[in-house]
Coordinates of C-alpha atoms and ligand atoms in Angstrom, one line a residue:
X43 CA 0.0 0.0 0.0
X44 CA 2.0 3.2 -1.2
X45 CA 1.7 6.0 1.3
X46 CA 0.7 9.6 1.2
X47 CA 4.2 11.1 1.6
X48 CA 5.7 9.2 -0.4
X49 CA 3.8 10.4 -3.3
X50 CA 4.4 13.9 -2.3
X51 CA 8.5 12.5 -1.7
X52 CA 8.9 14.3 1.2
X53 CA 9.4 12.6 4.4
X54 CA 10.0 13.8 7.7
X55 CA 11.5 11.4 11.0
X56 CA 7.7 10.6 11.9
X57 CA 7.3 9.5 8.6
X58 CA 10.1 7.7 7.9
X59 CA 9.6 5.7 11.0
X60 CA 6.6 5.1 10.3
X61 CA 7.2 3.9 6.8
X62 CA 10.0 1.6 8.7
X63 CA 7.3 0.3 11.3
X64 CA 4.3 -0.6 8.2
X65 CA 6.8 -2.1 5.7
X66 CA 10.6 -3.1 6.7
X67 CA 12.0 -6.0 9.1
X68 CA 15.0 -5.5 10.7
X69 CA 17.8 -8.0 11.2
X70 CA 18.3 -9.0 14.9
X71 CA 15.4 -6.8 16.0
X72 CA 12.2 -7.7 18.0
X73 CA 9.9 -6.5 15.4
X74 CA 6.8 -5.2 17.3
X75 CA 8.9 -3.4 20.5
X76 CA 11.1 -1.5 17.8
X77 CA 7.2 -0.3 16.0
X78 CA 6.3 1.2 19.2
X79 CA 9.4 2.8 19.8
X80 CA 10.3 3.7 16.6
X81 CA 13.9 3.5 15.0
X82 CA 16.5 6.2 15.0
X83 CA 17.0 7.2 10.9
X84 CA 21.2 7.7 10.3
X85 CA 21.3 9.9 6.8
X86 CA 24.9 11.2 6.9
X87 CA 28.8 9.8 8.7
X88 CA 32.1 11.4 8.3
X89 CA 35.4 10.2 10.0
X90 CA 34.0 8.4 13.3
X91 CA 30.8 10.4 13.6
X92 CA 27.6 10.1 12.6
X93 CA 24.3 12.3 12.0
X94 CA 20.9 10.9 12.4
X95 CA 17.7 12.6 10.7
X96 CA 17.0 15.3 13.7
X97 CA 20.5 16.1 13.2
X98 CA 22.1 14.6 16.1
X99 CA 25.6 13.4 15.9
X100 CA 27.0 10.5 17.7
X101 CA 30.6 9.1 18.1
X102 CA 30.5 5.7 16.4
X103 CA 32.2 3.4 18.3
X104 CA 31.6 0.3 17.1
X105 CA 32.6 1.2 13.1
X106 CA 29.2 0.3 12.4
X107 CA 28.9 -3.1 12.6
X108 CA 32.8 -4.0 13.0
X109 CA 33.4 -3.2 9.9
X110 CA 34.2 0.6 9.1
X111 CA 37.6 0.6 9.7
X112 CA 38.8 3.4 7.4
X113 CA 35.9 5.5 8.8
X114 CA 33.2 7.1 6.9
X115 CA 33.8 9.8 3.9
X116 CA 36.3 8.2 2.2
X117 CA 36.3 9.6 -1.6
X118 CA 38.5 7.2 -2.7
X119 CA 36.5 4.5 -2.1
X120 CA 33.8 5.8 -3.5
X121 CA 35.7 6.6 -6.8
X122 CA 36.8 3.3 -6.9
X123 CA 33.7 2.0 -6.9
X124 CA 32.4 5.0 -9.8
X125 CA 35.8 4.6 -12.1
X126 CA 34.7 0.6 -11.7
X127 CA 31.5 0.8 -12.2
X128 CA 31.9 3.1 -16.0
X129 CA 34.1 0.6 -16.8
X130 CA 32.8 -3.2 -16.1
X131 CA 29.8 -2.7 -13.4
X132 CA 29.1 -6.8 -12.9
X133 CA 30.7 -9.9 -14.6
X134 CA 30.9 -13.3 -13.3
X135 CA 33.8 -15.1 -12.3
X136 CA 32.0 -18.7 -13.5
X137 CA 33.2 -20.7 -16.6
X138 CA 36.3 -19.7 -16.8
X139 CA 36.0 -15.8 -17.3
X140 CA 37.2 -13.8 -15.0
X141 CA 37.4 -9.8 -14.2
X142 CA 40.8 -7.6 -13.3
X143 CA 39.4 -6.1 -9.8
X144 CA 38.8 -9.9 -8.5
X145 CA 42.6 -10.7 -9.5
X146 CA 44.2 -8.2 -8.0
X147 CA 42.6 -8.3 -4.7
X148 CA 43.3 -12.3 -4.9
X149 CA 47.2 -11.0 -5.6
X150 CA 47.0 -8.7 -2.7
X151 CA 45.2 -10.9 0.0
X152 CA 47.9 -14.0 -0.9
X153 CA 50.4 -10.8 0.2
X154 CA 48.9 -9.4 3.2
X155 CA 47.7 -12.7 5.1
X156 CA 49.6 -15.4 6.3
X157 CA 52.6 -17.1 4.7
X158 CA 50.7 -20.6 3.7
X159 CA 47.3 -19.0 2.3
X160 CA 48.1 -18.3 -1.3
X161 CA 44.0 -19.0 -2.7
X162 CA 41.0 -16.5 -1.9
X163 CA 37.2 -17.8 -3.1
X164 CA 35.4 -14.8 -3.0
X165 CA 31.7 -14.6 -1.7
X166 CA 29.3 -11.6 -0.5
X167 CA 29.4 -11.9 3.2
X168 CA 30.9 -13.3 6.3
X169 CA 27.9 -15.8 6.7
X170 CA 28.6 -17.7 3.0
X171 CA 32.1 -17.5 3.6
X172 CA 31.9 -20.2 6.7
X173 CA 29.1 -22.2 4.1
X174 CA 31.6 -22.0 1.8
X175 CA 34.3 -23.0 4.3
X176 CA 31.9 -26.2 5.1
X177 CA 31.4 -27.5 2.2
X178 CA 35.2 -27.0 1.1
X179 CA 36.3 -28.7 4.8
X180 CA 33.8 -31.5 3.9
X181 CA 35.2 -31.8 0.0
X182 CA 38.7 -32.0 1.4
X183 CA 38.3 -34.8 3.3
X184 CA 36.0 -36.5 1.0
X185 CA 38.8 -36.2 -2.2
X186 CA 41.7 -37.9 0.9
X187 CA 39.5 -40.5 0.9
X188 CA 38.0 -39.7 4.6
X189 CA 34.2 -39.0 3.8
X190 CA 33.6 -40.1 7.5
X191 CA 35.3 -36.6 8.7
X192 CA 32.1 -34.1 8.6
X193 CA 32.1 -33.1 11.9
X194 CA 33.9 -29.4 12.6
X195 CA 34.2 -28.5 16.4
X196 CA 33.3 -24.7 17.3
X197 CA 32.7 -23.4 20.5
X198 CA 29.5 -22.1 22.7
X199 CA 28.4 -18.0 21.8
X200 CA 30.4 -18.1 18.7
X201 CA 29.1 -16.2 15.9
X202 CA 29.8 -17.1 12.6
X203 CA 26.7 -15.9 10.3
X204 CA 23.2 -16.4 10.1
X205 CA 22.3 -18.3 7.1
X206 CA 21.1 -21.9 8.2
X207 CA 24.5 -23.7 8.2
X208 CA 26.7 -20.8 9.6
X209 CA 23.7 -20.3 12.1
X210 CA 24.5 -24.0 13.5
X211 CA 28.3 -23.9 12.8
X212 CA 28.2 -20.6 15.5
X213 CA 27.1 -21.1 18.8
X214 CA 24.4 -19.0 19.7
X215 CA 21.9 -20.8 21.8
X216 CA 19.3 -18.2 21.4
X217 CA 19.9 -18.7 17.8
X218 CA 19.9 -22.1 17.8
X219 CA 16.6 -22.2 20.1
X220 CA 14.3 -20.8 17.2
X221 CA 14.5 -24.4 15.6
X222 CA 17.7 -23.1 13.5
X223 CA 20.0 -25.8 14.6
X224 CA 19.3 -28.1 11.3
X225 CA 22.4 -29.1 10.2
X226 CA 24.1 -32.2 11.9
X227 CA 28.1 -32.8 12.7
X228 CA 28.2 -29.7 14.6
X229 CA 28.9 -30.2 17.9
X230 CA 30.3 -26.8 20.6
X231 CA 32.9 -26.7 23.4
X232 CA 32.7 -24.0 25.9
X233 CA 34.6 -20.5 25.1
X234 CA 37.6 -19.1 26.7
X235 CA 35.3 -16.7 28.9
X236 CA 37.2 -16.0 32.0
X237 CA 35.1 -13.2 33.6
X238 CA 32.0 -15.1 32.8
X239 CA 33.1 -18.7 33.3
X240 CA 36.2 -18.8 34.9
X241 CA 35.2 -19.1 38.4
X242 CA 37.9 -17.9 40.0
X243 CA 40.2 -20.0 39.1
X244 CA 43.8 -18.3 37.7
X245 CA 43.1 -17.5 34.1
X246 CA 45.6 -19.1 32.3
X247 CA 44.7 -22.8 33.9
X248 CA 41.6 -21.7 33.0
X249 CA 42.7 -21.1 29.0
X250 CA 44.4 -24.3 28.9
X251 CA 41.9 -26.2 30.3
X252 CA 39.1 -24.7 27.8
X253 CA 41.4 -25.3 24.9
X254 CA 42.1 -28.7 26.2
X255 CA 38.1 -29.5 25.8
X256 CA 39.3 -29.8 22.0
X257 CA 40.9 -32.9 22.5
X258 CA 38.9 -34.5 24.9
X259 CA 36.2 -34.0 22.2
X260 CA 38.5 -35.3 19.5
X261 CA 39.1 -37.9 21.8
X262 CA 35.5 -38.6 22.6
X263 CA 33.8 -38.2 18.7
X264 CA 36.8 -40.4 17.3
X265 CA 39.7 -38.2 15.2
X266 CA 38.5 -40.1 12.2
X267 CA 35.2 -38.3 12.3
X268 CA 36.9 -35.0 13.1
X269 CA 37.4 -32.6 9.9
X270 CA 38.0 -29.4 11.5
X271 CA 37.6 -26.9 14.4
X272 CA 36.6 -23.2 13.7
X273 CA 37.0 -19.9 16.0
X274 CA 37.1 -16.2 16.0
X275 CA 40.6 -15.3 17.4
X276 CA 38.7 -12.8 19.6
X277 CA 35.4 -13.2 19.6
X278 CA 33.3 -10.2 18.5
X279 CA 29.5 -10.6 18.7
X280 CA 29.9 -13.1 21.8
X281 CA 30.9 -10.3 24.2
X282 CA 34.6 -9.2 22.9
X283 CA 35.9 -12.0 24.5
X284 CA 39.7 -11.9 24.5
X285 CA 41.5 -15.3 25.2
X286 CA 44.2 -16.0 27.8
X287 CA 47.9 -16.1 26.9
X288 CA 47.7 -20.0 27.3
X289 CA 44.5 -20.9 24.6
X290 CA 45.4 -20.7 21.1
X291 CA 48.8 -22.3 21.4
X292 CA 47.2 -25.3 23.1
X293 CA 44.6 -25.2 20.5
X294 CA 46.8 -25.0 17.9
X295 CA 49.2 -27.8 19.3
X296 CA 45.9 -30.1 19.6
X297 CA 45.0 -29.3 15.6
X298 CA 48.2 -30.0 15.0
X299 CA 48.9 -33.3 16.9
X300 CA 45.5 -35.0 15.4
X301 CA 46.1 -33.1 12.1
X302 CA 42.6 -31.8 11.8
X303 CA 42.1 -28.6 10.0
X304 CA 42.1 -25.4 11.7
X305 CA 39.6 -22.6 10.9
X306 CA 40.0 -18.6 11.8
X307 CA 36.9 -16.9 11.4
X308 CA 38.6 -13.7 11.2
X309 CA 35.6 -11.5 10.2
X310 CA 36.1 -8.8 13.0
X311 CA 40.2 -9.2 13.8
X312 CA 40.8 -9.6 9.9
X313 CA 42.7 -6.3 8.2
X314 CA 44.5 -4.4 11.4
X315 CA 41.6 -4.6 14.1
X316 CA 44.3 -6.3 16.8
X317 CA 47.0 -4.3 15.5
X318 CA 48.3 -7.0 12.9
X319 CA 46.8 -8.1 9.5
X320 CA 45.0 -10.7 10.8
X321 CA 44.2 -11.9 14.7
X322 CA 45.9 -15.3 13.5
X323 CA 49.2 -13.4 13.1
X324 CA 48.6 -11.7 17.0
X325 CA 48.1 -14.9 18.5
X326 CA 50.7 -17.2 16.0
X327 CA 47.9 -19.1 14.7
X328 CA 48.7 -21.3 11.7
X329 CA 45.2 -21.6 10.0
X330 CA 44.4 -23.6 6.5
X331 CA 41.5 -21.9 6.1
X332 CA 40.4 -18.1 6.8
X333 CA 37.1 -16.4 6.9
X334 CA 36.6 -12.8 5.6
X335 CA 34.6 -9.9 5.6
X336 CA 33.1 -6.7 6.7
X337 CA 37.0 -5.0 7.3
X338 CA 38.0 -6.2 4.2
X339 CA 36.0 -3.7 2.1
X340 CA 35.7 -1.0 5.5
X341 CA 31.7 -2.2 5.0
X342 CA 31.2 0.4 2.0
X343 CA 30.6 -2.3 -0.5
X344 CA 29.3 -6.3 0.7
X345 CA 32.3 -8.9 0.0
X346 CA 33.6 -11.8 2.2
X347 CA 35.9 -14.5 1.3
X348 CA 37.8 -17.5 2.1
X349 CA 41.6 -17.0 2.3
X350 CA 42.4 -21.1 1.4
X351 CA 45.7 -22.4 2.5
X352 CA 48.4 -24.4 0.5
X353 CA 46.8 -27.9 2.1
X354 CA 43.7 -27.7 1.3
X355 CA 44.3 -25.2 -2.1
X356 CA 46.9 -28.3 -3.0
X357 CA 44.1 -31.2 -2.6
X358 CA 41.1 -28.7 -4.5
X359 CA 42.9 -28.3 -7.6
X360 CA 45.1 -31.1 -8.0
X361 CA 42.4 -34.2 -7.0
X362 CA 39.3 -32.2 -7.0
X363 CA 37.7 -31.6 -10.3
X364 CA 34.9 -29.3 -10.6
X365 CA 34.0 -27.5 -6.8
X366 CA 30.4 -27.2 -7.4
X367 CA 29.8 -24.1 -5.6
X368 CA 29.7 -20.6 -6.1
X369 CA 27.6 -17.3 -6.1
X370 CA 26.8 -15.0 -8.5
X371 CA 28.5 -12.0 -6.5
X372 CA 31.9 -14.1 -6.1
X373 CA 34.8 -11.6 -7.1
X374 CA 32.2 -8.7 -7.6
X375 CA 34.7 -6.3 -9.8
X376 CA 32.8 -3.6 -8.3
X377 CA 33.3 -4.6 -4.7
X378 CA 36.7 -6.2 -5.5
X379 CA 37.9 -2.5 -6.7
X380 CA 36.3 -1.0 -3.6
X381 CA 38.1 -3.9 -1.5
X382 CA 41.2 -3.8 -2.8
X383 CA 42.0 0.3 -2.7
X384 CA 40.5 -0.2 0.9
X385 CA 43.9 -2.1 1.6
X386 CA 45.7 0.0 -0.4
X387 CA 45.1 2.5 1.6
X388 CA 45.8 0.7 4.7
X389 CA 49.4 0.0 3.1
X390 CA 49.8 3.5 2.4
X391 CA 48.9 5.3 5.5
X392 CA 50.4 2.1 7.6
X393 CA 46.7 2.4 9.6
X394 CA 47.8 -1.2 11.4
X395 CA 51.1 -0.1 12.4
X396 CA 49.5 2.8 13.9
X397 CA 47.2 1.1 15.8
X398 CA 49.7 -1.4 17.5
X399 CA 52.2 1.6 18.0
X400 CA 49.7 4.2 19.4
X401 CA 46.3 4.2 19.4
X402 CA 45.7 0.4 20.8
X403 CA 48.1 0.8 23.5
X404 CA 46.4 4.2 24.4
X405 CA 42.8 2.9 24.3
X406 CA 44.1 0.1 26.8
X407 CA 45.0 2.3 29.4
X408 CA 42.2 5.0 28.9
X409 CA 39.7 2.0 28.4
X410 CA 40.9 0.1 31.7
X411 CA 40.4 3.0 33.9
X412 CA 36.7 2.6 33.3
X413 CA 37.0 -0.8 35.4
X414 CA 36.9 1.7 38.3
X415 CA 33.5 2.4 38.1
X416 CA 31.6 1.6 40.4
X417 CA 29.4 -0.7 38.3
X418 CA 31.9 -2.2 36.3
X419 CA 33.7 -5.9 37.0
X420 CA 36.0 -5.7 34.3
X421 CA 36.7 -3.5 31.9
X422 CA 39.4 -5.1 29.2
X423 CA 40.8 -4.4 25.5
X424 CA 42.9 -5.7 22.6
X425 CA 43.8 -3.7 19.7
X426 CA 40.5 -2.0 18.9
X427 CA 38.8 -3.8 20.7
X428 CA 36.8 -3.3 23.8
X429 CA 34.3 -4.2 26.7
X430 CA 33.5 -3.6 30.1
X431 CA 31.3 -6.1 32.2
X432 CA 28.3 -4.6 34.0
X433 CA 27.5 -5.9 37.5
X434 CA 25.7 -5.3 40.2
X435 CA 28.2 -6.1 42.9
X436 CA 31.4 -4.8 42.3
X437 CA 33.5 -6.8 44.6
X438 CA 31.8 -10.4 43.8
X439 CA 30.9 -9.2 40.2
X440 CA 27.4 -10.9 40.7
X441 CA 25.1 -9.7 37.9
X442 CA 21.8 -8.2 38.0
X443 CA 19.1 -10.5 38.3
X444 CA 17.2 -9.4 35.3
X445 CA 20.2 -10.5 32.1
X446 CA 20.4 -8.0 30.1
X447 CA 18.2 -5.1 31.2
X448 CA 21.4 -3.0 32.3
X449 CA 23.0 -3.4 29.0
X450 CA 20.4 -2.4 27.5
X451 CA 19.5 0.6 29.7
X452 CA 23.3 1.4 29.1
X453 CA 23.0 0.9 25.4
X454 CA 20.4 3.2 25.0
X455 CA 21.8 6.5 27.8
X456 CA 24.9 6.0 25.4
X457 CA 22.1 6.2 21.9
X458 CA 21.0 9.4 23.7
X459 CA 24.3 11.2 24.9
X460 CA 26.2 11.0 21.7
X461 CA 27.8 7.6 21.4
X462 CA 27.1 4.3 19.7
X463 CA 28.2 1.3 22.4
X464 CA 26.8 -1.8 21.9
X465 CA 25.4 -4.0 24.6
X466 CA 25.5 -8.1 24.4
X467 CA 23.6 -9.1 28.0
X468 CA 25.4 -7.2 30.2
X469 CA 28.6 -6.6 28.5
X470 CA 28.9 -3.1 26.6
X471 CA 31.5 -3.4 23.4
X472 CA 33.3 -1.2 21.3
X473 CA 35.3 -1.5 18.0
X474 CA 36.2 2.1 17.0
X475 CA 37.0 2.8 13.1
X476 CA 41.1 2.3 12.9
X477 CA 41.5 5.7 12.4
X478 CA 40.4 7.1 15.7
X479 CA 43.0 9.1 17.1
X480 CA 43.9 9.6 20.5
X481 CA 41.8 12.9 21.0
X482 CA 39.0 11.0 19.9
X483 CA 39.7 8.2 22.1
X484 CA 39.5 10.6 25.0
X485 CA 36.6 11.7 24.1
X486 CA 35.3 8.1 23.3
X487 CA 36.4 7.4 27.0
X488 CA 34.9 10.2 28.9
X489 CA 31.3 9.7 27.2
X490 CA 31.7 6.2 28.1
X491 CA 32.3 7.1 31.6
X492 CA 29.6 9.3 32.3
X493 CA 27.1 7.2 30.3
X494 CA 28.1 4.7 33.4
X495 CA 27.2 7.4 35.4
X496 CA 23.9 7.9 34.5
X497 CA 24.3 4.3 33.7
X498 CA 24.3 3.6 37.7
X499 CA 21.7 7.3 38.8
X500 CA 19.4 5.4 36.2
X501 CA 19.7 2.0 38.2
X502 CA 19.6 3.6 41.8
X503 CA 16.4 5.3 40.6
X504 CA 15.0 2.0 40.3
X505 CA 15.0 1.6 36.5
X506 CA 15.7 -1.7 36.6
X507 CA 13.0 -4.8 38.1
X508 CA 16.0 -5.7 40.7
Ligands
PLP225 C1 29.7 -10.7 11.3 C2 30.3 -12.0 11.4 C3 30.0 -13.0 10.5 C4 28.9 -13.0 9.5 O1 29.1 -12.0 8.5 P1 27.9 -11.5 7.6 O2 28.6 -10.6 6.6 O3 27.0 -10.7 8.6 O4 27.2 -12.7 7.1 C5 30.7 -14.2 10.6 N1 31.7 -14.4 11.5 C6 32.0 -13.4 12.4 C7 33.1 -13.6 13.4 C8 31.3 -12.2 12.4 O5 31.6 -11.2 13.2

């Protein structure tokens, strides 16, 4: 049913919102709470900030969705994507034709990522990447003569995407809970979660013993029904959940040992978010198979892909035949052009080596100060990457009753004073564009802080049920 002001092609919030509430879902987003409250229209970004239709501008903290890295206003990128576009807008990369854009970034992502991954399979997001990553995991071992090995190991609160297969690959229980779970050979260990399921025992027995649920698993499922394990090196969507010292060397000792194949889903650490290219090169992870998105093109065009190591590469093209798999958007010249002056430009104005040398240390100690607060247990960072855990009781770190509610109250103080935080439960995040510098940093900070503030007023007021 067309509306009134849209025939007249003027729109105003009001009607924008309630354009948004007749006719569009939102992803991740309970449908009828968000029409009664209405959503908050964003029309215009530059740098870090952003401006929403009433014309209030907020410090975007969490690069949109992890992915803005360069920041917003980038002309560059956007010529890319014109000159591109004049030249060869779409062609496929299917029977044996290819385009220039989706070579070069190939060239350039076989230069920029780990020493063994020389092969990129290019898709349109983070969530067909890890199908992809299946069905190539599942193909390996079937060509070695090991059909039995379908099961891949991943770990509880993962994300890794939201199509059907990635959805039971991560592990999301709420996810999982909304009969999404369809896909068998996917079974979950526990995460490397210290503040929430450590227990107080000293953190790095606590990594090892977490990474040692691997084996056990191995152990328990048989190695020859094993094909591969998968993990964020930091989890992003799961709480920014930084592992102890002592995890991914065990983990990668076990992969190792039973010669399974390891998977980084590096979808959020991918392209300078830890301060190195990739969270594998941070932690010394050895991967044969990498998944990639949102960084990779700063989010201003949709691409993912799978960086494929020489193991698996070596097995796919010498024994494999025809991969029967593919999408129509796979090495998108227009996004491959966009993608590929996006790392360019992180070469050129050495945005990674910045962040390790300057603004991740700097964002460590400005961030930690904020586990001061009086209602935070922990507040922690790595790279770019942030959180701080919300409790009720500072000095046992017991968490309000209700799960959730003071994120959310949080979330929204921070919506309303000029910052975009994100809550997951009670556990605020942040993932700044790369490019914030250390004035903005401060200011980042010190509207975090006294968003805690009325954070905590907000709370003693009775704002939450407990
Ligand atoms: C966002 C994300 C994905 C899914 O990417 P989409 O582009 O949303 O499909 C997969 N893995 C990780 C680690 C992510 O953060």
């Amino acid at each position: 049913m067309p509306s009134a002001n849209r025939d007249q092609g003027t729109y105003d919030t009001a009607d924008y919102q309630a354009a948004d509430g007749r006719h569009h879902l939102h992803p991740f987003t309970d449908f009828k709470s968000l029409r009664s409250r209405g959503t908050r229209v964003i029309t215009r970004a530059q740098g870090i900030y952003l401006w929403d239709s009433e014309g209030h501008k907020m410090l975007d903290a969490m690069a949109g969705l992890w992915c803005v890295n360069l920041g917003y206003g980038r002309e560059e990128l956007a010529q890319a994507a014109y000159t591109q576009m004049q030249a060869l807008p779409y062609y496929n990369s299917f029977f044996q034709t290819t385009t220039q854009p989706a070579i070069k970034l190939a060239e350039k992502l076989a230069e920029v990522s780990p020493e063994s991954l020389n092969h990129a399979f290019f898709t349109g997001s983070g969530s067909e990447s890890n199908d992809t990553i299946i069905r190539m995991v599942r193909r390996y071992w079937q060509l070695l003569e090991q059909p039995q090995k379908t099961v891949i190991i991943s770990r509880n609160n993962a994300y890794h995407g939201s199509t059907v297969a990635a959805t039971s690959l991560g592990g999301m229980r709420y996810m999982h809970d909304q009969n999404s779970l369809a896909i068998e050979d996917f079974v979950h260990i526990d995460q490397p979660y210290w503040f929430g399921e450590g227990g107080g025992r000293p953190v790095e027995a606590f990594g090892l013993a977490v990474a040692q649920q691997l084996e056990s698993k191995i152990l328990e499922l048989g190695v020859n029904r094993v094909a591969a394990f998968i993990a964020e090196p930091v989890q992003g969507a799961g709480g920014v959940i930084i592992p102890p010292a002592s995890y991914w060397p065990e983990i990668q000792r076990i992969c190792d040992h039973y010669g399974i194949l390891l998977i980084a889903d590096e979808v959020i650490c991918g392209f300078g978010r830890l301060g190195a290219w990739f969270g594998s090169d941070h932690f010394g992870i050895r991967p044969d198979l990498m998944t990639i998105a949102k960084g990779l093109s700063s989010g201003y065009l949709p691409i993912g892909g799978v960086l494929v190591g020489d193991r698996v590469a070596g097995v796919l093209i010498d024994q494999g035949g025809e991969f029967a798999h593919g999408f129509t958007y796979s090495g998108h010249p227009t996004t491959a052009a966009v993608a590929l002056k996006n790392l360019e430009i992180l070469q050129r104005e050495q945005i990674i080596e910045t962040v390790a040398a300057q603004t991740a240390p700097y964002l460590e100690a400005a961030w930690g100060k904020l586990g001061e607060h009086p209602l935070v247990g922990e507040a922690r960072s790595l790279g770019l990457l942030g959180a701080i855990e919300l409790v009720k009781d500072k000095q046992s770190r017991i968490r309000f009753d209700d799960k959730g509610s003071a994120g959310a109250l949080c979330r929204d103080i921070c919506f309303d004073n000029g910052l975009v935080m994100r809550a997951v439960g009670d556990t605020m995040v942040i993932s700044p564009p790369l490019v914030i510098t250390t004035a903005e940093i401060d200011e980042l900070v010190e509207k975090a802080s006294r968003c805690l503030d009325k954070t905590l007023a907000a709370i003693n007021d009775g704002k939450l049920s407990d």
